[in-house]
Amino acid sequence: MKETTLDELRELIVKFREERDWEQFHNPKDMAIGITLEAAELLEMVHWKNGPDLKKHLEEKRTEFSDELADILGWLLLLAIIYLLHSP
């Protein structure tokens, strides 16, 4: 599996956003809400599960869990690009 650099991730997420014309909706408040909503979806997946049950559940839901993590990472990366790093 090829490792992806931060610059490559930045290019991917900006391209994804541009293809959907979503930049108009990306302000700090709405992006923070997006992060929170995605984190809540991740939390919902593990709520009320512990120990071996949690481990089994996450193994069974690996794709969905990964998707939620990717959504959170995407929001965080976009927020950092726009407000901390530089706008492409």
Short mmCIF file of C-alpha atoms in Angstrom, two decimals:
data_model
loop_
_atom_site.label_atom_id
_atom_site.label_comp_id
_atom_site.label_asym_id
_atom_site.label_seq_id
_atom_site.Cartn_x
_atom_site.Cartn_y
_atom_site.Cartn_z
CA MET A 1 0.00 0.00 0.00
CA LYS A 2 1.42 3.37 -1.05
CA GLU A 3 1.73 5.99 1.64
CA THR A 4 -0.10 9.23 0.90
CA THR A 5 1.52 12.54 1.77
CA LEU A 6 -0.28 15.45 3.38
CA ASP A 7 0.05 17.41 0.14
CA GLU A 8 -1.59 14.56 -1.79
CA LEU A 9 -4.43 14.44 0.73
CA ARG A 10 -4.83 18.20 0.39
CA GLU A 11 -5.06 17.91 -3.38
CA LEU A 12 -7.61 15.10 -3.16
CA ILE A 13 -9.89 16.85 -0.70
CA VAL A 14 -9.75 20.17 -2.56
CA LYS A 15 -10.52 18.40 -5.85
CA PHE A 16 -13.41 16.55 -4.19
CA ARG A 17 -14.79 19.88 -2.89
CA GLU A 18 -14.35 21.67 -6.22
CA GLU A 19 -16.06 18.89 -8.20
CA ARG A 20 -19.16 19.40 -6.03
CA ASP A 21 -18.97 23.21 -5.84
CA TRP A 22 -19.06 23.01 -2.05
CA GLU A 23 -16.57 25.78 -1.30
CA GLN A 24 -19.45 28.24 -0.98
CA PHE A 25 -20.64 26.35 2.11
CA HIS A 26 -17.26 26.07 3.81
CA ASN A 27 -17.09 28.59 6.60
CA PRO A 28 -15.65 27.88 10.07
CA LYS A 29 -19.04 27.41 11.76
CA ASP A 30 -20.46 24.99 9.22
CA MET A 31 -17.20 23.07 8.96
CA ALA A 32 -17.06 22.69 12.74
CA ILE A 33 -20.64 21.44 12.66
CA GLY A 34 -19.65 18.96 9.95
CA ILE A 35 -16.80 17.62 12.09
CA THR A 36 -19.14 17.28 15.06
CA LEU A 37 -21.82 15.47 13.06
CA GLU A 38 -19.33 13.02 11.59
CA ALA A 39 -17.79 12.41 15.02
CA ALA A 40 -21.28 11.73 16.38
CA GLU A 41 -21.80 9.12 13.65
CA LEU A 42 -18.52 7.49 14.69
CA LEU A 43 -19.55 7.59 18.34
CA GLU A 44 -22.91 6.05 17.52
CA MET A 45 -21.11 3.04 16.05
CA VAL A 46 -19.37 2.26 19.35
CA HIS A 47 -22.01 3.42 21.83
CA TRP A 48 -22.93 0.76 24.39
CA LYS A 49 -20.24 -1.64 23.22
CA ASN A 50 -17.17 -2.65 25.20
CA GLY A 51 -14.40 -5.21 25.30
CA PRO A 52 -14.76 -8.22 23.01
CA ASP A 53 -18.17 -7.04 21.75
CA LEU A 54 -16.67 -3.73 20.65
CA LYS A 55 -13.71 -5.42 18.97
CA LYS A 56 -16.00 -7.82 17.08
CA HIS A 57 -18.37 -5.02 16.11
CA LEU A 58 -15.53 -2.88 14.73
CA GLU A 59 -14.14 -5.82 12.78
CA GLU A 60 -17.58 -6.38 11.24
CA LYS A 61 -18.06 -2.66 10.55
CA ARG A 62 -14.50 -1.91 9.45
CA THR A 63 -15.56 -0.26 6.17
CA GLU A 64 -18.21 1.93 7.80
CA PHE A 65 -15.84 2.86 10.64
CA SER A 66 -13.13 3.76 8.14
CA ASP A 67 -15.59 5.86 6.15
CA GLU A 68 -16.53 7.88 9.23
CA LEU A 69 -12.88 8.40 10.12
CA ALA A 70 -12.21 9.55 6.55
CA ASP A 71 -15.12 12.01 6.74
CA ILE A 72 -13.74 13.49 9.97
CA LEU A 73 -10.23 13.69 8.52
CA GLY A 74 -11.58 15.37 5.39
CA TRP A 75 -13.36 18.08 7.37
CA LEU A 76 -10.33 18.66 9.59
CA LEU A 77 -8.01 18.84 6.62
CA LEU A 78 -10.23 21.30 4.76
CA LEU A 79 -10.55 23.49 7.83
CA ALA A 80 -6.78 23.48 8.28
CA ILE A 81 -6.16 24.22 4.59
CA ILE A 82 -8.52 27.15 4.54
CA TYR A 83 -7.79 28.73 7.91
CA LEU A 84 -4.34 27.58 9.02
CA LEU A 85 -2.28 26.70 6.00
CA HIS A 86 -3.04 28.31 2.69
CA SER A 87 -5.95 28.28 0.32
CA PRO A 88 -5.07 26.40 -2.86
#
